[in-house]
Amino acid sequence: MKNFKEEKHILEICLSDVAFPELLKTIKNPPSKLYYVGNLDLCNTPCLAVVGSRKATPYGKWAAYHIAKRAAEHGVTIVSGMASGIDSCGHMGALDAGGNTIAVLGCGPDVCYPRTNRELMDRISRTGLILSEYPPGSPPLQGQFPARNRIISGLSYGVLVA
């Protein structure tokens, strides 16, 4: 591991590193590098992915928040993509429970997308993990979001689609 950008506390880890998340080593096409801010050890805890629509219904948002909150209260780390809608509700449920959450981004770990999630990203970076296979400064490009989904599912023992 090396410190990539000291001022932002962004670290880098390679697939060959002993500390690389174990489950991610087993997926098809694992990322060769990860850039992160926060507690990388969360990748080796029991994780549940919470994913769904960006334009979720009120009930979908309620369900994602409460299921994630309850899971986090029982020691499960919530993994999602920090998108609007279901993703954000899953992260918030975990944080409000005092639990752990991992945000897997489709851009660099220092890029907040959507911008409306700045407060959420700051909160996750203080108590959880911001993770990306894209280097710092990488903009959010359309094809990167489906690609990051393999990391979300690859870290998780189960996936909740709300």
Short mmCIF file of N, CA and C in Angstrom, two decimals:
data_model
loop_
_atom_site.label_atom_id
_atom_site.label_comp_id
_atom_site.label_asym_id
_atom_site.label_seq_id
_atom_site.Cartn_x
_atom_site.Cartn_y
_atom_site.Cartn_z
N MET A 1 0.84 -1.18 0.00
CA MET A 1 0.00 0.00 0.00
C MET A 1 0.88 1.24 0.00
N LYS A 2 0.42 2.25 -0.71
CA LYS A 2 1.15 3.51 -0.68
C LYS A 2 0.16 4.66 -0.60
N ASN A 3 0.60 5.76 -0.03
CA ASN A 3 -0.23 6.94 0.08
C ASN A 3 -0.22 7.64 -1.27
N PHE A 4 -1.38 7.70 -1.94
CA PHE A 4 -1.46 8.25 -3.28
C PHE A 4 -1.55 9.76 -3.27
N LYS A 5 -2.40 10.29 -2.41
CA LYS A 5 -2.55 11.74 -2.28
C LYS A 5 -2.69 12.05 -0.81
N GLU A 6 -1.58 12.41 -0.20
CA GLU A 6 -1.56 12.62 1.25
C GLU A 6 -2.62 13.58 1.74
N GLU A 7 -2.81 14.68 1.03
CA GLU A 7 -3.74 15.69 1.53
C GLU A 7 -5.18 15.19 1.58
N LYS A 8 -5.51 14.18 0.80
CA LYS A 8 -6.87 13.64 0.81
C LYS A 8 -6.92 12.26 1.45
N HIS A 9 -5.81 11.78 1.94
CA HIS A 9 -5.74 10.47 2.60
C HIS A 9 -6.21 9.34 1.69
N ILE A 10 -5.91 9.45 0.41
CA ILE A 10 -6.28 8.40 -0.54
C ILE A 10 -5.14 7.40 -0.61
N LEU A 11 -5.48 6.14 -0.39
CA LEU A 11 -4.50 5.06 -0.43
C LEU A 11 -4.77 4.19 -1.64
N GLU A 12 -3.76 3.42 -2.02
CA GLU A 12 -3.84 2.54 -3.18
C GLU A 12 -3.39 1.15 -2.75
N ILE A 13 -4.08 0.14 -3.25
CA ILE A 13 -3.69 -1.24 -2.97
C ILE A 13 -3.81 -2.05 -4.26
N CYS A 14 -2.88 -2.96 -4.48
CA CYS A 14 -2.85 -3.79 -5.68
C CYS A 14 -3.40 -5.18 -5.38
N LEU A 15 -3.89 -5.82 -6.42
CA LEU A 15 -4.43 -7.17 -6.32
C LEU A 15 -3.44 -8.14 -5.68
N SER A 16 -2.16 -7.95 -5.93
CA SER A 16 -1.14 -8.86 -5.39
C SER A 16 -0.82 -8.60 -3.91
N ASP A 17 -1.32 -7.51 -3.36
CA ASP A 17 -1.06 -7.17 -1.96
C ASP A 17 -1.81 -8.12 -1.03
N VAL A 18 -1.16 -8.54 0.03
CA VAL A 18 -1.77 -9.47 0.99
C VAL A 18 -3.03 -8.89 1.63
N ALA A 19 -3.14 -7.58 1.73
CA ALA A 19 -4.29 -6.93 2.36
C ALA A 19 -5.44 -6.68 1.39
N PHE A 20 -5.28 -7.06 0.11
CA PHE A 20 -6.36 -6.88 -0.87
C PHE A 20 -7.57 -7.70 -0.41
N PRO A 21 -8.78 -7.16 -0.50
CA PRO A 21 -9.97 -7.88 -0.02
C PRO A 21 -10.10 -9.28 -0.61
N GLU A 22 -10.20 -10.26 0.28
CA GLU A 22 -10.21 -11.67 -0.12
C GLU A 22 -11.31 -12.02 -1.11
N LEU A 23 -12.55 -11.60 -0.84
CA LEU A 23 -13.65 -11.95 -1.74
C LEU A 23 -13.45 -11.38 -3.13
N LEU A 24 -12.87 -10.20 -3.23
CA LEU A 24 -12.66 -9.58 -4.54
C LEU A 24 -11.63 -10.33 -5.37
N LYS A 25 -10.75 -11.04 -4.72
CA LYS A 25 -9.76 -11.83 -5.46
C LYS A 25 -10.43 -12.97 -6.23
N THR A 26 -11.62 -13.37 -5.81
CA THR A 26 -12.27 -14.54 -6.38
C THR A 26 -13.26 -14.22 -7.49
N ILE A 27 -13.55 -12.94 -7.75
CA ILE A 27 -14.53 -12.61 -8.78
C ILE A 27 -13.90 -12.67 -10.16
N LYS A 28 -14.77 -12.79 -11.16
CA LYS A 28 -14.30 -12.72 -12.54
C LYS A 28 -13.83 -11.29 -12.80
N ASN A 29 -12.65 -11.15 -13.36
CA ASN A 29 -12.09 -9.84 -13.67
C ASN A 29 -11.96 -8.93 -12.44
N PRO A 30 -11.20 -9.37 -11.43
CA PRO A 30 -11.02 -8.50 -10.25
C PRO A 30 -10.25 -7.24 -10.63
N PRO A 31 -10.50 -6.15 -9.92
CA PRO A 31 -9.74 -4.93 -10.21
C PRO A 31 -8.27 -5.13 -9.88
N SER A 32 -7.40 -4.61 -10.71
CA SER A 32 -5.96 -4.76 -10.45
C SER A 32 -5.49 -3.82 -9.34
N LYS A 33 -6.21 -2.71 -9.16
CA LYS A 33 -5.89 -1.75 -8.10
C LYS A 33 -7.19 -1.22 -7.51
N LEU A 34 -7.10 -0.82 -6.26
CA LEU A 34 -8.19 -0.11 -5.60
C LEU A 34 -7.62 1.14 -4.97
N TYR A 35 -8.39 2.21 -5.04
CA TYR A 35 -8.06 3.46 -4.38
C TYR A 35 -9.11 3.66 -3.31
N TYR A 36 -8.69 4.08 -2.12
CA TYR A 36 -9.67 4.14 -1.05
C TYR A 36 -9.35 5.19 0.00
N VAL A 37 -10.40 5.55 0.71
CA VAL A 37 -10.31 6.44 1.87
C VAL A 37 -11.10 5.75 2.97
N GLY A 38 -10.48 5.50 4.11
CA GLY A 38 -11.19 4.89 5.22
C GLY A 38 -10.64 3.53 5.60
N ASN A 39 -11.52 2.72 6.15
CA ASN A 39 -11.14 1.45 6.77
C ASN A 39 -11.28 0.28 5.79
N LEU A 40 -10.20 -0.10 5.16
CA LEU A 40 -10.22 -1.20 4.18
C LEU A 40 -10.60 -2.53 4.82
N ASP A 41 -10.37 -2.69 6.11
CA ASP A 41 -10.72 -3.93 6.80
C ASP A 41 -12.22 -4.23 6.74
N LEU A 42 -13.04 -3.22 6.48
CA LEU A 42 -14.49 -3.45 6.37
C LEU A 42 -14.82 -4.40 5.23
N CYS A 43 -13.93 -4.50 4.24
CA CYS A 43 -14.16 -5.41 3.11
C CYS A 43 -14.15 -6.87 3.55
N ASN A 44 -13.56 -7.15 4.68
CA ASN A 44 -13.46 -8.53 5.17
C ASN A 44 -14.44 -8.82 6.30
N THR A 45 -15.49 -8.00 6.39
CA THR A 45 -16.57 -8.24 7.35
C THR A 45 -17.78 -8.78 6.58
N PRO A 46 -18.77 -9.34 7.27
CA PRO A 46 -19.98 -9.77 6.56
C PRO A 46 -20.66 -8.56 5.92
N CYS A 47 -20.84 -8.62 4.60
CA CYS A 47 -21.38 -7.48 3.85
C CYS A 47 -22.66 -7.85 3.11
N LEU A 48 -23.57 -6.87 3.04
CA LEU A 48 -24.81 -6.97 2.27
C LEU A 48 -24.84 -5.80 1.31
N ALA A 49 -25.02 -6.08 0.03
CA ALA A 49 -25.17 -5.02 -0.96
C ALA A 49 -26.62 -4.55 -0.95
N VAL A 50 -26.82 -3.24 -1.01
CA VAL A 50 -28.15 -2.65 -1.10
C VAL A 50 -28.15 -1.79 -2.36
N VAL A 51 -28.93 -2.19 -3.35
CA VAL A 51 -28.94 -1.51 -4.64
C VAL A 51 -30.37 -1.37 -5.15
N GLY A 52 -30.55 -0.49 -6.11
CA GLY A 52 -31.87 -0.30 -6.70
C GLY A 52 -31.93 0.98 -7.51
N SER A 53 -33.14 1.42 -7.74
CA SER A 53 -33.40 2.56 -8.62
C SER A 53 -32.90 3.88 -8.05
N ARG A 54 -32.43 4.72 -8.93
CA ARG A 54 -32.10 6.10 -8.54
C ARG A 54 -33.38 6.91 -8.34
N LYS A 55 -34.43 6.53 -9.06
CA LYS A 55 -35.73 7.20 -8.95
C LYS A 55 -36.69 6.27 -8.21
N ALA A 56 -36.35 5.96 -6.99
CA ALA A 56 -37.09 4.99 -6.19
C ALA A 56 -38.41 5.56 -5.67
N THR A 57 -39.32 4.67 -5.38
CA THR A 57 -40.59 5.07 -4.76
C THR A 57 -40.33 5.38 -3.29
N PRO A 58 -41.24 6.11 -2.67
CA PRO A 58 -41.09 6.35 -1.23
C PRO A 58 -40.99 5.04 -0.44
N TYR A 59 -41.79 4.04 -0.82
CA TYR A 59 -41.72 2.76 -0.10
C TYR A 59 -40.37 2.08 -0.32
N GLY A 60 -39.84 2.12 -1.53
CA GLY A 60 -38.53 1.53 -1.81
C GLY A 60 -37.44 2.17 -0.98
N LYS A 61 -37.48 3.50 -0.87
CA LYS A 61 -36.50 4.22 -0.04
C LYS A 61 -36.64 3.84 1.42
N TRP A 62 -37.88 3.77 1.89
CA TRP A 62 -38.15 3.40 3.28
C TRP A 62 -37.60 2.00 3.56
N ALA A 63 -37.92 1.06 2.65
CA ALA A 63 -37.49 -0.33 2.84
C ALA A 63 -35.96 -0.43 2.83
N ALA A 64 -35.31 0.22 1.88
CA ALA A 64 -33.84 0.16 1.80
C ALA A 64 -33.21 0.71 3.08
N TYR A 65 -33.71 1.84 3.55
CA TYR A 65 -33.17 2.47 4.76
C TYR A 65 -33.34 1.55 5.96
N HIS A 66 -34.55 1.05 6.17
CA HIS A 66 -34.83 0.27 7.38
C HIS A 66 -34.19 -1.12 7.37
N ILE A 67 -34.14 -1.76 6.21
CA ILE A 67 -33.48 -3.06 6.14
C ILE A 67 -31.97 -2.90 6.36
N ALA A 68 -31.39 -1.87 5.74
CA ALA A 68 -29.95 -1.62 5.93
C ALA A 68 -29.67 -1.26 7.39
N LYS A 69 -30.52 -0.46 7.98
CA LYS A 69 -30.33 -0.06 9.38
C LYS A 69 -30.36 -1.28 10.29
N ARG A 70 -31.35 -2.13 10.09
CA ARG A 70 -31.49 -3.33 10.92
C ARG A 70 -30.29 -4.26 10.74
N ALA A 71 -29.87 -4.44 9.49
CA ALA A 71 -28.70 -5.30 9.23
C ALA A 71 -27.45 -4.73 9.90
N ALA A 72 -27.26 -3.42 9.79
CA ALA A 72 -26.10 -2.77 10.40
C ALA A 72 -26.13 -2.89 11.91
N GLU A 73 -27.31 -2.84 12.50
CA GLU A 73 -27.44 -3.02 13.95
C GLU A 73 -26.97 -4.40 14.40
N HIS A 74 -26.98 -5.35 13.47
CA HIS A 74 -26.55 -6.71 13.76
C HIS A 74 -25.16 -7.02 13.22
N GLY A 75 -24.38 -5.97 12.93
CA GLY A 75 -22.99 -6.16 12.56
C GLY A 75 -22.70 -6.39 11.09
N VAL A 76 -23.70 -6.21 10.24
CA VAL A 76 -23.50 -6.39 8.81
C VAL A 76 -23.08 -5.05 8.19
N THR A 77 -22.05 -5.08 7.37
CA THR A 77 -21.59 -3.89 6.66
C THR A 77 -22.41 -3.74 5.38
N ILE A 78 -22.94 -2.54 5.15
CA ILE A 78 -23.74 -2.27 3.96
C ILE A 78 -22.84 -1.74 2.85
N VAL A 79 -22.97 -2.34 1.67
CA VAL A 79 -22.18 -1.95 0.51
C VAL A 79 -23.13 -1.42 -0.56
N SER A 80 -22.83 -0.26 -1.11
CA SER A 80 -23.64 0.30 -2.17
C SER A 80 -22.81 1.27 -2.99
N GLY A 81 -23.45 1.92 -3.96
CA GLY A 81 -22.72 2.74 -4.91
C GLY A 81 -22.83 4.24 -4.74
N MET A 82 -23.46 4.70 -3.66
CA MET A 82 -23.61 6.11 -3.33
C MET A 82 -24.40 6.89 -4.37
N ALA A 83 -25.17 6.21 -5.20
CA ALA A 83 -26.04 6.90 -6.16
C ALA A 83 -27.24 7.46 -5.41
N SER A 84 -27.98 8.33 -6.07
CA SER A 84 -29.24 8.83 -5.51
C SER A 84 -30.21 7.66 -5.37
N GLY A 85 -31.21 7.82 -4.55
CA GLY A 85 -32.24 6.80 -4.41
C GLY A 85 -31.87 5.71 -3.43
N ILE A 86 -32.04 4.46 -3.85
CA ILE A 86 -31.87 3.31 -2.97
C ILE A 86 -30.47 3.25 -2.37
N ASP A 87 -29.44 3.48 -3.18
CA ASP A 87 -28.06 3.42 -2.67
C ASP A 87 -27.87 4.35 -1.47
N SER A 88 -28.27 5.60 -1.63
CA SER A 88 -28.10 6.58 -0.56
C SER A 88 -28.88 6.18 0.69
N CYS A 89 -30.08 5.65 0.50
CA CYS A 89 -30.89 5.22 1.65
C CYS A 89 -30.23 4.07 2.39
N GLY A 90 -29.63 3.14 1.66
CA GLY A 90 -28.91 2.05 2.31
C GLY A 90 -27.74 2.55 3.13
N HIS A 91 -26.95 3.44 2.55
CA HIS A 91 -25.83 4.02 3.30
C HIS A 91 -26.32 4.76 4.55
N MET A 92 -27.37 5.56 4.40
CA MET A 92 -27.88 6.34 5.53
C MET A 92 -28.41 5.43 6.64
N GLY A 93 -29.09 4.36 6.27
CA GLY A 93 -29.58 3.42 7.27
C GLY A 93 -28.45 2.85 8.10
N ALA A 94 -27.37 2.45 7.44
CA ALA A 94 -26.21 1.90 8.15
C ALA A 94 -25.58 2.95 9.06
N LEU A 95 -25.39 4.14 8.55
CA LEU A 95 -24.77 5.21 9.34
C LEU A 95 -25.63 5.59 10.53
N ASP A 96 -26.94 5.70 10.32
CA ASP A 96 -27.83 6.08 11.41
C ASP A 96 -27.91 5.02 12.50
N ALA A 97 -27.59 3.78 12.13
CA ALA A 97 -27.55 2.69 13.12
C ALA A 97 -26.22 2.67 13.86
N GLY A 98 -25.29 3.52 13.46
CA GLY A 98 -23.95 3.47 14.05
C GLY A 98 -23.14 2.33 13.47
N GLY A 99 -23.58 1.81 12.32
CA GLY A 99 -22.91 0.68 11.69
C GLY A 99 -21.93 1.10 10.62
N ASN A 100 -21.50 0.12 9.84
CA ASN A 100 -20.48 0.34 8.82
C ASN A 100 -21.08 0.32 7.42
N THR A 101 -20.48 1.11 6.54
CA THR A 101 -20.91 1.12 5.15
C THR A 101 -19.72 1.36 4.24
N ILE A 102 -19.80 0.78 3.05
CA ILE A 102 -18.78 0.93 2.02
C ILE A 102 -19.45 1.52 0.79
N ALA A 103 -18.90 2.63 0.29
CA ALA A 103 -19.38 3.23 -0.96
C ALA A 103 -18.40 2.87 -2.06
N VAL A 104 -18.88 2.14 -3.06
CA VAL A 104 -18.05 1.77 -4.21
C VAL A 104 -18.42 2.71 -5.35
N LEU A 105 -17.47 3.54 -5.75
CA LEU A 105 -17.76 4.60 -6.70
C LEU A 105 -17.44 4.22 -8.14
N GLY A 106 -18.16 4.84 -9.06
CA GLY A 106 -17.91 4.70 -10.49
C GLY A 106 -17.09 5.87 -11.01
N CYS A 107 -16.31 6.48 -10.14
CA CYS A 107 -15.43 7.61 -10.45
C CYS A 107 -14.28 7.54 -9.45
N GLY A 108 -13.40 8.51 -9.47
CA GLY A 108 -12.29 8.51 -8.52
C GLY A 108 -12.78 8.65 -7.09
N PRO A 109 -12.00 8.20 -6.11
CA PRO A 109 -12.44 8.23 -4.71
C PRO A 109 -12.52 9.64 -4.13
N ASP A 110 -12.04 10.61 -4.87
CA ASP A 110 -12.10 12.01 -4.43
C ASP A 110 -13.18 12.80 -5.17
N VAL A 111 -13.94 12.13 -6.02
CA VAL A 111 -14.97 12.79 -6.83
C VAL A 111 -16.34 12.43 -6.25
N CYS A 112 -17.10 13.44 -5.87
CA CYS A 112 -18.44 13.19 -5.33
C CYS A 112 -19.46 13.21 -6.46
N TYR A 113 -20.10 12.06 -6.67
CA TYR A 113 -21.15 11.95 -7.67
C TYR A 113 -22.27 11.10 -7.13
N PRO A 114 -23.49 11.61 -7.13
CA PRO A 114 -23.87 12.97 -7.51
C PRO A 114 -23.40 13.99 -6.48
N ARG A 115 -23.26 15.22 -6.92
CA ARG A 115 -22.75 16.27 -6.04
C ARG A 115 -23.63 16.49 -4.82
N THR A 116 -24.91 16.17 -4.96
CA THR A 116 -25.84 16.33 -3.83
C THR A 116 -25.51 15.40 -2.68
N ASN A 117 -24.65 14.43 -2.90
CA ASN A 117 -24.27 13.47 -1.85
C ASN A 117 -22.97 13.84 -1.14
N ARG A 118 -22.56 15.09 -1.21
CA ARG A 118 -21.31 15.52 -0.57
C ARG A 118 -21.31 15.22 0.92
N GLU A 119 -22.39 15.56 1.62
CA GLU A 119 -22.44 15.31 3.06
C GLU A 119 -22.38 13.82 3.36
N LEU A 120 -23.09 13.02 2.56
CA LEU A 120 -23.07 11.57 2.74
C LEU A 120 -21.66 11.03 2.51
N MET A 121 -20.99 11.49 1.47
CA MET A 121 -19.63 11.03 1.19
C MET A 121 -18.68 11.39 2.32
N ASP A 122 -18.81 12.60 2.83
CA ASP A 122 -17.96 13.02 3.95
C ASP A 122 -18.19 12.14 5.17
N ARG A 123 -19.44 11.84 5.43
CA ARG A 123 -19.78 11.00 6.58
C ARG A 123 -19.22 9.59 6.42
N ILE A 124 -19.37 9.02 5.23
CA ILE A 124 -18.85 7.67 4.98
C ILE A 124 -17.32 7.66 5.10
N SER A 125 -16.66 8.69 4.59
CA SER A 125 -15.19 8.70 4.63
C SER A 125 -14.66 8.80 6.06
N ARG A 126 -15.46 9.35 6.97
CA ARG A 126 -15.02 9.46 8.37
C ARG A 126 -15.19 8.15 9.14
N THR A 127 -16.23 7.39 8.83
CA THR A 127 -16.54 6.21 9.65
C THR A 127 -16.55 4.89 8.88
N GLY A 128 -16.52 4.97 7.56
CA GLY A 128 -16.62 3.75 6.75
C GLY A 128 -15.50 3.67 5.73
N LEU A 129 -15.89 3.41 4.47
CA LEU A 129 -14.90 3.22 3.41
C LEU A 129 -15.45 3.75 2.09
N ILE A 130 -14.66 4.58 1.43
CA ILE A 130 -14.91 5.01 0.05
C ILE A 130 -13.93 4.21 -0.80
N LEU A 131 -14.43 3.51 -1.81
CA LEU A 131 -13.62 2.57 -2.58
C LEU A 131 -13.86 2.77 -4.07
N SER A 132 -12.80 2.70 -4.87
CA SER A 132 -12.93 2.82 -6.31
C SER A 132 -11.78 2.12 -7.01
N GLU A 133 -12.07 1.58 -8.19
CA GLU A 133 -10.98 1.06 -9.01
C GLU A 133 -10.43 2.14 -9.93
N TYR A 134 -11.03 3.32 -9.89
CA TYR A 134 -10.62 4.43 -10.74
C TYR A 134 -9.73 5.39 -9.95
N PRO A 135 -8.65 5.87 -10.56
CA PRO A 135 -7.72 6.73 -9.83
C PRO A 135 -8.33 8.07 -9.45
N PRO A 136 -7.74 8.73 -8.47
CA PRO A 136 -8.22 10.05 -8.07
C PRO A 136 -8.34 10.97 -9.28
N GLY A 137 -9.40 11.77 -9.26
CA GLY A 137 -9.65 12.71 -10.34
C GLY A 137 -10.45 12.14 -11.49
N SER A 138 -10.68 10.82 -11.52
CA SER A 138 -11.43 10.22 -12.62
C SER A 138 -12.88 10.68 -12.58
N PRO A 139 -13.39 11.23 -13.69
CA PRO A 139 -14.77 11.69 -13.71
C PRO A 139 -15.75 10.52 -13.78
N PRO A 140 -17.00 10.76 -13.43
CA PRO A 140 -18.02 9.71 -13.54
C PRO A 140 -18.44 9.51 -14.99
N LEU A 141 -18.00 8.44 -15.60
CA LEU A 141 -18.35 8.13 -16.98
C LEU A 141 -19.35 6.98 -17.01
N GLN A 142 -20.26 7.02 -17.97
CA GLN A 142 -21.38 6.09 -18.02
C GLN A 142 -21.00 4.62 -17.88
N GLY A 143 -20.02 4.15 -18.60
CA GLY A 143 -19.66 2.73 -18.57
C GLY A 143 -19.02 2.26 -17.27
N GLN A 144 -18.58 3.20 -16.45
CA GLN A 144 -17.90 2.83 -15.21
C GLN A 144 -18.87 2.38 -14.12
N PHE A 145 -20.13 2.78 -14.22
CA PHE A 145 -21.09 2.40 -13.18
C PHE A 145 -21.47 0.93 -13.25
N PRO A 146 -21.78 0.40 -14.43
CA PRO A 146 -22.02 -1.05 -14.49
C PRO A 146 -20.78 -1.85 -14.09
N ALA A 147 -19.59 -1.36 -14.44
CA ALA A 147 -18.35 -2.07 -14.10
C ALA A 147 -18.14 -2.12 -12.59
N ARG A 148 -18.48 -1.04 -11.90
CA ARG A 148 -18.27 -1.03 -10.44
C ARG A 148 -19.23 -1.98 -9.72
N ASN A 149 -20.33 -2.34 -10.38
CA ASN A 149 -21.30 -3.24 -9.74
C ASN A 149 -20.71 -4.61 -9.42
N ARG A 150 -19.73 -5.05 -10.20
CA ARG A 150 -19.09 -6.34 -9.91
C ARG A 150 -18.33 -6.26 -8.59
N ILE A 151 -17.84 -5.08 -8.24
CA ILE A 151 -17.14 -4.90 -6.97
C ILE A 151 -18.14 -4.88 -5.83
N ILE A 152 -19.27 -4.20 -6.02
CA ILE A 152 -20.32 -4.18 -4.99
C ILE A 152 -20.76 -5.60 -4.68
N SER A 153 -21.10 -6.36 -5.71
CA SER A 153 -21.56 -7.73 -5.47
C SER A 153 -20.41 -8.63 -5.01
N GLY A 154 -19.21 -8.36 -5.50
CA GLY A 154 -18.05 -9.18 -5.14
C GLY A 154 -17.63 -9.06 -3.69
N LEU A 155 -17.99 -7.96 -3.04
CA LEU A 155 -17.68 -7.78 -1.62
C LEU A 155 -18.75 -8.37 -0.71
N SER A 156 -19.89 -8.74 -1.30
CA SER A 156 -21.08 -9.02 -0.50
C SER A 156 -21.49 -10.49 -0.51
N TYR A 157 -22.02 -10.92 0.62
CA TYR A 157 -22.55 -12.28 0.72
C TYR A 157 -23.99 -12.36 0.23
N GLY A 158 -24.64 -11.21 0.09
CA GLY A 158 -26.01 -11.15 -0.40
C GLY A 158 -26.27 -9.79 -1.01
N VAL A 159 -27.33 -9.72 -1.83
CA VAL A 159 -27.69 -8.47 -2.49
C VAL A 159 -29.18 -8.21 -2.27
N LEU A 160 -29.50 -7.04 -1.72
CA LEU A 160 -30.88 -6.59 -1.58
C LEU A 160 -31.16 -5.63 -2.72
N VAL A 161 -32.13 -5.96 -3.56
CA VAL A 161 -32.56 -5.07 -4.63
C VAL A 161 -33.89 -4.48 -4.20
N ALA A 162 -33.89 -3.17 -3.96
CA ALA A 162 -35.12 -2.50 -3.48
C ALA A 162 -35.60 -1.50 -4.51
#
